[in-house]
C-alpha cells in the first residue's frame, strides 16, 4: 500500500468531564492510494504544541511514509523514529509518530477486514470499566453523589482526579482528600474500586504524600497515581517503600526506554500508557511487552477523543497485563458526537466493536464544527 494523502485536524471542544473547560488535540487522516483511510491522534494539547506536531507530520514524517509500503507498519514506525533521531526521543516528535502509526494500524486492520485487536490476539473478551473523572464539585457531598451515581449506573470502579480546575478543594487540602475518599467508600460499599490520581495540580512533599496515602488506605484505595512530578524519582521510591498501596506512573512518558527506567526503580506497580503520546500503537505494544514481562499492570490512557479510546480499547484487550478500562462518564462531544457508534459499556463491561480497524471513524460535520486549523 502506498500513501495517497493525509490531512491534520486540530480540534477544540468544551469537555464536560473537565468542568466544560476547552481541551484540544490533533487528529490525522491518512489515505492510501488504494482508497483506504485510517485515523490517528496526537494528544499534544496546547495550541503551540499542536502546531508543532502538525509541522512535523506534514514536513517531516509524511515524506518518509511516501517512500514506503504502508502495510509494513513497524517498518514505517522505525523509519519515522530514524528520521527524528536528533530531536525525537520523546516530546512533540513522539506525538507526531503516534498519530501516524495509529492511523497506519487502522488502515492495516481495515485492509484485513478485522477489528484491530484481532491482528494482535485478544487476551480479554471484555474489561471492567472505570469512571475516570476530575473531582470539581463544590462539596464532598456533591462529589460523592455524582460518583456514586456512576457506580450505580454500572461502572465497576472510579478514578478520582485531584487538583483539577473547578470548584473543589480536592488536591489542595489533604484532610479534604482523605475525607472525600472515606465518604465515597461509605457511599459505594466495599466492592467498587477507588483509584486516586494526584495529578499535576496536587503539590505534595514526600511526608505529606506518605501521611495522606496511609490515611486513604483505611478506605481501601486500589492505587495512587502520579503522586509527584516524574522527575522526582527518589520520592516515588521512598513513597513506595512506606505504603502498601500500589503506585501508578507513566502518563507523561514517551518511549519504551522511559517505561523501562520506571521498572528499574522498583517504584512502579501500574504503568499508564497513552497511544496518542508513546509512539502510537507500535509504541504501546512494545512498552506493554516490557511491563508484562516485569509482572506489572498496564493501564491505557484514553482521556481524549473516540479515536484514542478506540485504539486504547483494542490495545488493552490485547494486553494480558490490563485489568480495567477507563471511560469518561459524562457525555461529551468527542466521545458521543464524533463517531456514529460511541464506545460504551454494557453492565460494567466493555468489548471491542466488530467493525474493522480501531472502530472510530470521525464524522465530517463534527470535525468541521470543532476544527480550529
Short mmCIF file of C-alpha atoms in Angstrom, two decimals:
data_model
loop_
_atom_site.label_atom_id
_atom_site.label_comp_id
_atom_site.label_asym_id
_atom_site.label_seq_id
_atom_site.Cartn_x
_atom_site.Cartn_y
_atom_site.Cartn_z
CA UNK A 1 0.00 0.00 0.00
CA UNK A 2 1.21 3.48 -0.89
CA UNK A 3 0.50 6.89 0.56
CA UNK A 4 -2.21 8.75 -1.29
CA UNK A 5 -2.58 11.77 1.01
CA UNK A 6 -3.14 12.94 4.56
CA UNK A 7 -4.83 15.74 6.46
CA UNK A 8 -4.45 17.06 10.01
CA UNK A 9 -7.37 18.34 12.09
CA UNK A 10 -6.71 20.45 15.20
CA UNK A 11 -9.83 20.37 17.36
CA UNK A 12 -11.05 22.42 20.33
CA UNK A 13 -14.11 21.46 22.37
CA UNK A 14 -15.70 22.05 25.81
CA UNK A 15 -15.11 18.91 27.89
CA UNK A 16 -17.90 18.20 30.44
CA UNK A 17 -15.61 15.80 32.29
CA UNK A 18 -13.25 18.75 32.86
CA UNK A 19 -15.83 21.27 34.12
CA UNK A 20 -16.51 22.32 30.48
CA UNK A 21 -13.04 23.77 30.05
CA UNK A 22 -11.75 23.74 26.49
CA UNK A 23 -9.46 20.90 25.51
CA UNK A 24 -7.52 20.44 22.28
CA UNK A 25 -5.99 17.64 20.27
CA UNK A 26 -4.86 16.74 16.76
CA UNK A 27 -6.39 14.05 14.57
CA UNK A 28 -4.82 12.88 11.33
CA UNK A 29 -6.42 11.02 8.44
CA UNK A 30 -4.04 9.01 6.28
CA UNK A 31 -5.29 7.93 2.85
CA UNK A 32 -3.76 5.15 0.81
CA UNK A 33 -3.52 5.25 -2.96
CA UNK A 34 -5.71 2.14 -2.88
CA UNK A 35 -8.58 4.05 -1.23
CA UNK A 36 -8.36 3.02 2.45
CA UNK A 37 -8.27 5.72 5.13
CA UNK A 38 -7.10 5.44 8.73
CA UNK A 39 -7.31 7.78 11.70
CA UNK A 40 -4.81 8.61 14.43
CA UNK A 41 -4.43 11.09 17.26
CA UNK A 42 -1.62 13.12 18.85
CA UNK A 43 -2.59 14.44 22.27
CA UNK A 44 -0.26 17.45 22.25
CA UNK A 45 -2.99 19.51 23.99
CA UNK A 46 -1.67 23.10 23.79
CA UNK A 47 -2.06 25.28 20.67
CA UNK A 48 1.65 25.80 20.08
CA UNK A 49 2.40 22.11 20.61
CA UNK A 50 -0.36 21.12 18.21
CA UNK A 51 1.04 23.46 15.55
CA UNK A 52 4.49 21.97 16.04
CA UNK A 53 3.09 18.43 15.84
CA UNK A 54 1.29 19.25 12.60
CA UNK A 55 4.50 20.69 11.16
CA UNK A 56 6.49 17.56 11.97
CA UNK A 57 3.78 15.35 10.48
CA UNK A 58 3.42 17.42 7.30
CA UNK A 59 7.02 18.44 6.61
CA UNK A 60 8.96 15.64 8.27
CA UNK A 61 7.12 12.34 8.53
CA UNK A 62 4.74 12.23 5.58
CA UNK A 63 7.67 12.48 3.12
CA UNK A 64 9.20 9.50 4.92
CA UNK A 65 5.99 7.50 4.54
CA UNK A 66 5.67 8.46 0.87
CA UNK A 67 8.69 6.27 0.15
CA UNK A 68 7.45 3.17 1.99
CA UNK A 69 4.91 0.36 1.88
CA UNK A 70 2.29 1.41 4.45
CA UNK A 71 1.40 -2.23 5.04
CA UNK A 72 4.76 -2.64 6.78
CA UNK A 73 3.64 -0.63 9.79
CA UNK A 74 6.55 -1.47 12.07
CA UNK A 75 8.97 -0.64 9.27
CA UNK A 76 7.22 2.73 8.83
CA UNK A 77 7.38 3.28 12.59
CA UNK A 78 11.11 2.63 12.66
CA UNK A 79 11.68 4.87 9.63
CA UNK A 80 9.84 7.73 11.35
CA UNK A 81 11.90 7.23 14.50
CA UNK A 82 15.08 7.20 12.44
CA UNK A 83 14.09 10.45 10.79
CA UNK A 84 13.60 12.11 14.20
CA UNK A 85 16.78 10.69 15.71
CA UNK A 86 18.25 14.10 16.59
CA UNK A 87 15.17 15.64 18.22
CA UNK A 88 12.73 12.78 18.73
CA UNK A 89 13.45 10.82 21.93
CA UNK A 90 10.16 11.92 23.43
CA UNK A 91 8.23 15.15 23.17
CA UNK A 92 6.47 16.51 20.09
CA UNK A 93 8.12 14.07 17.69
CA UNK A 94 6.80 11.10 19.65
CA UNK A 95 3.28 12.54 19.47
CA UNK A 96 3.58 13.06 15.72
CA UNK A 97 4.75 9.47 15.27
CA UNK A 98 1.86 8.36 17.50
CA UNK A 99 -0.81 9.89 15.27
CA UNK A 100 0.56 8.42 12.05
CA UNK A 101 1.33 4.99 13.50
CA UNK A 102 -2.20 4.76 14.92
CA UNK A 103 -3.64 5.65 11.53
CA UNK A 104 -1.47 3.06 9.78
CA UNK A 105 -2.63 0.29 12.11
CA UNK A 106 -6.23 1.38 11.49
CA UNK A 107 -5.56 1.03 7.76
CA UNK A 108 -3.88 -2.36 8.16
CA UNK A 109 -6.81 -3.76 10.14
CA UNK A 110 -9.33 -2.33 7.66
CA UNK A 111 -7.39 -3.83 4.78
CA UNK A 112 -7.60 -7.20 6.55
CA UNK A 113 -11.30 -6.67 7.28
CA UNK A 114 -10.69 -7.23 11.01
CA UNK A 115 -11.00 -5.32 14.28
CA UNK A 116 -7.58 -4.10 15.36
CA UNK A 117 -7.36 -6.44 18.36
CA UNK A 118 -7.60 -9.46 16.07
CA UNK A 119 -4.27 -8.55 14.48
CA UNK A 120 -2.61 -8.99 17.87
CA UNK A 121 -4.72 -11.66 19.56
CA UNK A 122 -7.16 -10.88 22.36
CA UNK A 123 -6.22 -11.73 25.94
CA UNK A 124 -9.59 -10.41 27.14
CA UNK A 125 -13.03 -10.53 25.55
CA UNK A 126 -14.08 -7.63 27.74
CA UNK A 127 -12.76 -5.48 30.57
CA UNK A 128 -14.49 -3.88 33.57
CA UNK A 129 -14.95 -0.15 33.15
CA UNK A 130 -13.68 2.58 35.45
CA UNK A 131 -15.33 6.02 35.63
CA UNK A 132 -12.36 8.36 35.18
CA UNK A 133 -13.28 11.89 36.19
CA UNK A 134 -11.94 15.13 37.57
CA UNK A 135 -13.20 15.99 41.03
CA UNK A 136 -14.54 19.52 40.63
CA UNK A 137 -17.82 19.70 42.53
CA UNK A 138 -18.12 22.31 45.29
CA UNK A 139 -18.54 19.94 48.23
CA UNK A 140 -17.64 16.42 49.24
CA UNK A 141 -21.34 15.60 49.33
CA UNK A 142 -21.86 16.77 45.75
CA UNK A 143 -18.80 14.85 44.54
CA UNK A 144 -19.84 11.65 46.29
CA UNK A 145 -23.38 11.92 44.94
CA UNK A 146 -22.08 12.30 41.38
CA UNK A 147 -19.55 9.47 41.58
CA UNK A 148 -21.92 7.09 43.36
CA UNK A 149 -24.38 7.69 40.54
CA UNK A 150 -21.82 6.45 38.03
CA UNK A 151 -21.20 3.32 40.09
CA UNK A 152 -24.93 2.73 40.32
CA UNK A 153 -25.05 3.08 36.53
CA UNK A 154 -22.74 0.12 36.07
CA UNK A 155 -19.15 1.34 36.42
CA UNK A 156 -17.08 -1.14 38.43
CA UNK A 157 -14.62 1.43 39.78
CA UNK A 158 -13.73 5.10 39.68
CA UNK A 159 -10.54 7.12 39.35
CA UNK A 160 -10.57 10.46 41.13
CA UNK A 161 -8.55 13.23 39.50
CA UNK A 162 -7.46 15.59 42.28
CA UNK A 163 -6.11 19.10 41.88
CA UNK A 164 -8.17 19.89 38.80
CA UNK A 165 -9.92 23.05 37.64
CA UNK A 166 -13.34 23.60 39.15
CA UNK A 167 -14.97 24.32 42.48
CA UNK A 168 -13.48 21.53 44.59
CA UNK A 169 -10.68 21.74 47.16
CA UNK A 170 -9.61 18.22 46.17
CA UNK A 171 -5.85 18.04 45.76
CA UNK A 172 -5.30 21.25 47.70
CA UNK A 173 -6.13 20.05 51.22
CA UNK A 174 -5.01 16.55 52.29
CA UNK A 175 -7.66 16.37 55.03
CA UNK A 176 -10.31 17.10 52.41
CA UNK A 177 -8.92 14.41 50.12
CA UNK A 178 -8.96 11.79 52.86
CA UNK A 179 -12.49 12.74 53.86
CA UNK A 180 -13.63 12.57 50.23
CA UNK A 181 -12.28 9.05 49.77
CA UNK A 182 -13.76 7.89 53.10
CA UNK A 183 -17.19 9.34 52.27
CA UNK A 184 -17.11 7.78 48.81
CA UNK A 185 -16.19 4.37 50.19
CA UNK A 186 -19.09 4.55 52.64
CA UNK A 187 -21.47 5.51 49.84
CA UNK A 188 -20.47 2.87 47.27
CA UNK A 189 -19.65 -0.02 49.56
CA UNK A 190 -16.62 -2.34 49.67
CA UNK A 191 -16.72 -3.87 46.17
CA UNK A 192 -16.22 -0.95 43.77
CA UNK A 193 -12.63 0.14 43.23
CA UNK A 194 -11.32 3.61 44.05
CA UNK A 195 -8.16 4.87 42.38
CA UNK A 196 -6.68 8.25 43.28
CA UNK A 197 -4.86 10.33 40.66
CA UNK A 198 -2.94 13.07 42.45
CA UNK A 199 -2.12 14.80 39.18
CA UNK A 200 -0.04 17.85 38.36
CA UNK A 201 -2.22 20.23 40.37
CA UNK A 202 -1.55 18.40 43.65
CA UNK A 203 1.69 19.62 45.25
CA UNK A 204 2.66 17.09 47.90
CA UNK A 205 6.03 16.84 49.55
CA UNK A 206 7.14 13.33 50.44
CA UNK A 207 5.96 13.40 54.06
CA UNK A 208 2.55 14.73 53.08
CA UNK A 209 2.17 12.07 50.41
CA UNK A 210 3.06 9.27 52.82
CA UNK A 211 0.69 10.51 55.53
CA UNK A 212 -2.17 11.14 53.09
CA UNK A 213 -1.94 7.82 51.27
CA UNK A 214 -1.67 5.88 54.53
CA UNK A 215 -4.87 7.55 55.73
CA UNK A 216 -6.58 6.75 52.40
CA UNK A 217 -5.53 3.12 52.75
CA UNK A 218 -8.08 2.79 55.54
CA UNK A 219 -10.73 3.24 52.82
CA UNK A 220 -9.14 0.64 50.54
CA UNK A 221 -7.83 2.55 47.53
CA UNK A 222 -6.61 0.43 44.62
CA UNK A 223 -3.68 2.67 43.64
CA UNK A 224 -2.20 6.15 43.97
CA UNK A 225 -1.36 7.69 40.59
CA UNK A 226 1.27 10.29 39.67
CA UNK A 227 1.84 11.43 43.27
CA UNK A 228 4.80 13.61 42.22
CA UNK A 229 6.30 15.07 39.08
CA UNK A 230 8.00 12.33 37.03
CA UNK A 231 11.41 13.86 37.74
CA UNK A 232 11.02 13.17 41.47
CA UNK A 233 12.08 9.55 41.14
CA UNK A 234 13.60 9.29 44.62
CA UNK A 235 10.32 10.46 46.18
CA UNK A 236 8.40 7.80 44.24
CA UNK A 237 10.81 5.15 45.52
CA UNK A 238 10.52 6.37 49.11
CA UNK A 239 6.72 6.54 48.93
CA UNK A 240 6.53 3.02 47.54
CA UNK A 241 8.64 1.75 50.44
CA UNK A 242 6.43 3.47 53.02
CA UNK A 243 2.93 2.42 51.86
CA UNK A 244 1.10 -0.77 50.93
CA UNK A 245 -0.91 0.80 48.09
CA UNK A 246 0.32 0.21 44.51
CA UNK A 247 1.87 3.24 42.81
CA UNK A 248 0.85 4.20 39.27
CA UNK A 249 3.10 6.27 36.99
CA UNK A 250 3.84 6.78 33.32
CA UNK A 251 1.15 9.04 31.93
CA UNK A 252 3.81 11.50 30.79
CA UNK A 253 6.29 9.02 29.35
CA UNK A 254 7.03 8.85 25.62
CA UNK A 255 9.16 5.77 24.92
CA UNK A 256 9.81 2.15 25.85
CA UNK A 257 13.08 3.27 27.44
CA UNK A 258 11.15 5.61 29.74
CA UNK A 259 8.97 2.76 30.99
CA UNK A 260 11.99 0.53 31.47
CA UNK A 261 13.59 3.21 33.63
CA UNK A 262 10.47 3.24 35.83
CA UNK A 263 10.51 -0.53 36.13
CA UNK A 264 14.18 -0.42 37.09
CA UNK A 265 13.37 1.88 40.04
CA UNK A 266 11.06 -0.68 41.63
CA UNK A 267 8.60 2.11 42.43
CA UNK A 268 6.03 1.40 39.71
CA UNK A 269 3.21 -1.14 40.00
CA UNK A 270 0.80 0.27 37.41
CA UNK A 271 2.11 1.85 34.20
CA UNK A 272 -0.11 4.29 32.32
CA UNK A 273 0.26 4.13 28.52
CA UNK A 274 -1.19 6.65 26.06
CA UNK A 275 -1.01 5.53 22.41
CA UNK A 276 -1.54 9.15 21.29
CA UNK A 277 1.73 10.02 23.05
CA UNK A 278 4.03 7.00 23.24
CA UNK A 279 4.71 6.49 19.54
CA UNK A 280 1.34 5.03 18.72
CA UNK A 281 0.03 1.50 18.66
CA UNK A 282 3.51 0.13 17.96
CA UNK A 283 5.00 2.05 20.89
CA UNK A 284 2.20 0.91 23.19
CA UNK A 285 2.69 -2.74 22.27
CA UNK A 286 6.44 -2.58 22.80
CA UNK A 287 6.05 -0.85 26.18
CA UNK A 288 3.28 -3.24 27.22
CA UNK A 289 5.53 -6.22 26.46
CA UNK A 290 8.22 -4.86 28.78
CA UNK A 291 5.66 -4.17 31.51
CA UNK A 292 4.06 -7.60 31.16
CA UNK A 293 7.47 -9.27 31.40
CA UNK A 294 8.07 -7.43 34.67
CA UNK A 295 4.77 -8.68 36.09
CA UNK A 296 3.27 -5.20 36.37
CA UNK A 297 -0.09 -3.76 35.30
CA UNK A 298 -0.79 -1.97 32.02
CA UNK A 299 -3.39 0.81 32.17
CA UNK A 300 -4.36 2.59 28.96
CA UNK A 301 -4.91 6.33 28.97
CA UNK A 302 -7.97 7.18 26.86
CA UNK A 303 -8.93 10.65 28.08
CA UNK A 304 -9.43 12.46 24.80
CA UNK A 305 -11.39 11.66 21.63
CA UNK A 306 -13.08 8.45 20.50
CA UNK A 307 -10.12 7.82 18.17
CA UNK A 308 -7.83 7.44 21.18
CA UNK A 309 -10.49 5.47 23.03
CA UNK A 310 -10.79 3.02 20.16
CA UNK A 311 -7.05 2.41 19.87
CA UNK A 312 -6.66 2.17 23.66
CA UNK A 313 -9.52 -0.31 23.96
CA UNK A 314 -8.15 -2.71 21.35
CA UNK A 315 -4.67 -2.47 22.85
CA UNK A 316 -5.98 -3.12 26.36
CA UNK A 317 -7.91 -6.17 25.23
CA UNK A 318 -4.73 -7.44 23.57
CA UNK A 319 -2.62 -6.97 26.71
CA UNK A 320 -2.70 -9.71 29.33
CA UNK A 321 -1.49 -7.16 31.91
CA UNK A 322 -4.54 -4.87 31.52
CA UNK A 323 -7.10 -5.14 34.31
CA UNK A 324 -9.67 -2.45 33.53
CA UNK A 325 -10.58 0.23 31.01
CA UNK A 326 -11.18 3.88 31.81
CA UNK A 327 -14.09 5.79 30.31
CA UNK A 328 -15.11 9.40 30.80
CA UNK A 329 -18.55 9.02 32.43
CA UNK A 330 -20.15 12.30 31.27
CA UNK A 331 -21.44 12.55 27.71
CA UNK A 332 -19.19 14.85 25.67
CA UNK A 333 -18.79 15.80 22.02
CA UNK A 334 -15.54 13.97 21.35
CA UNK A 335 -16.98 10.66 22.52
CA UNK A 336 -20.67 10.84 21.61
CA UNK A 337 -20.79 13.24 18.65
CA UNK A 338 -17.55 12.45 16.86
CA UNK A 339 -18.45 8.90 15.80
CA UNK A 340 -21.75 7.24 14.96
CA UNK A 341 -21.31 4.31 17.35
CA UNK A 342 -19.75 5.60 20.60
CA UNK A 343 -17.73 3.33 22.85
CA UNK A 344 -19.67 2.45 25.99
CA UNK A 345 -20.09 -0.35 28.46
CA UNK A 346 -22.78 -2.94 28.99
CA UNK A 347 -23.38 -3.91 32.60
CA UNK A 348 -19.98 -2.58 33.57
CA UNK A 349 -18.01 -4.39 30.87
CA UNK A 350 -16.64 -3.11 27.55
CA UNK A 351 -15.75 -5.14 24.48
CA UNK A 352 -14.25 -4.26 21.12
CA UNK A 353 -16.68 -3.44 18.31
CA UNK A 354 -16.75 -5.86 15.41
CA UNK A 355 -16.16 -3.20 12.75
CA UNK A 356 -12.73 -3.24 11.02
CA UNK A 357 -9.92 -1.05 12.33
CA UNK A 358 -9.96 0.59 15.74
CA UNK A 359 -13.62 1.42 15.25
CA UNK A 360 -13.55 5.23 15.44
CA UNK A 361 -14.45 6.89 12.14
CA UNK A 362 -14.91 10.65 12.76
CA UNK A 363 -17.91 12.39 11.25
CA UNK A 364 -17.05 15.14 8.77
CA UNK A 365 -19.67 17.52 10.16
CA UNK A 366 -18.36 17.16 13.73
CA UNK A 367 -14.78 17.71 12.58
CA UNK A 368 -15.87 20.89 10.82
CA UNK A 369 -17.77 22.06 13.91
CA UNK A 370 -14.78 21.81 16.28
CA UNK A 371 -11.88 22.35 13.91
CA UNK A 372 -9.60 25.34 14.53
CA UNK A 373 -6.84 24.89 11.90
#
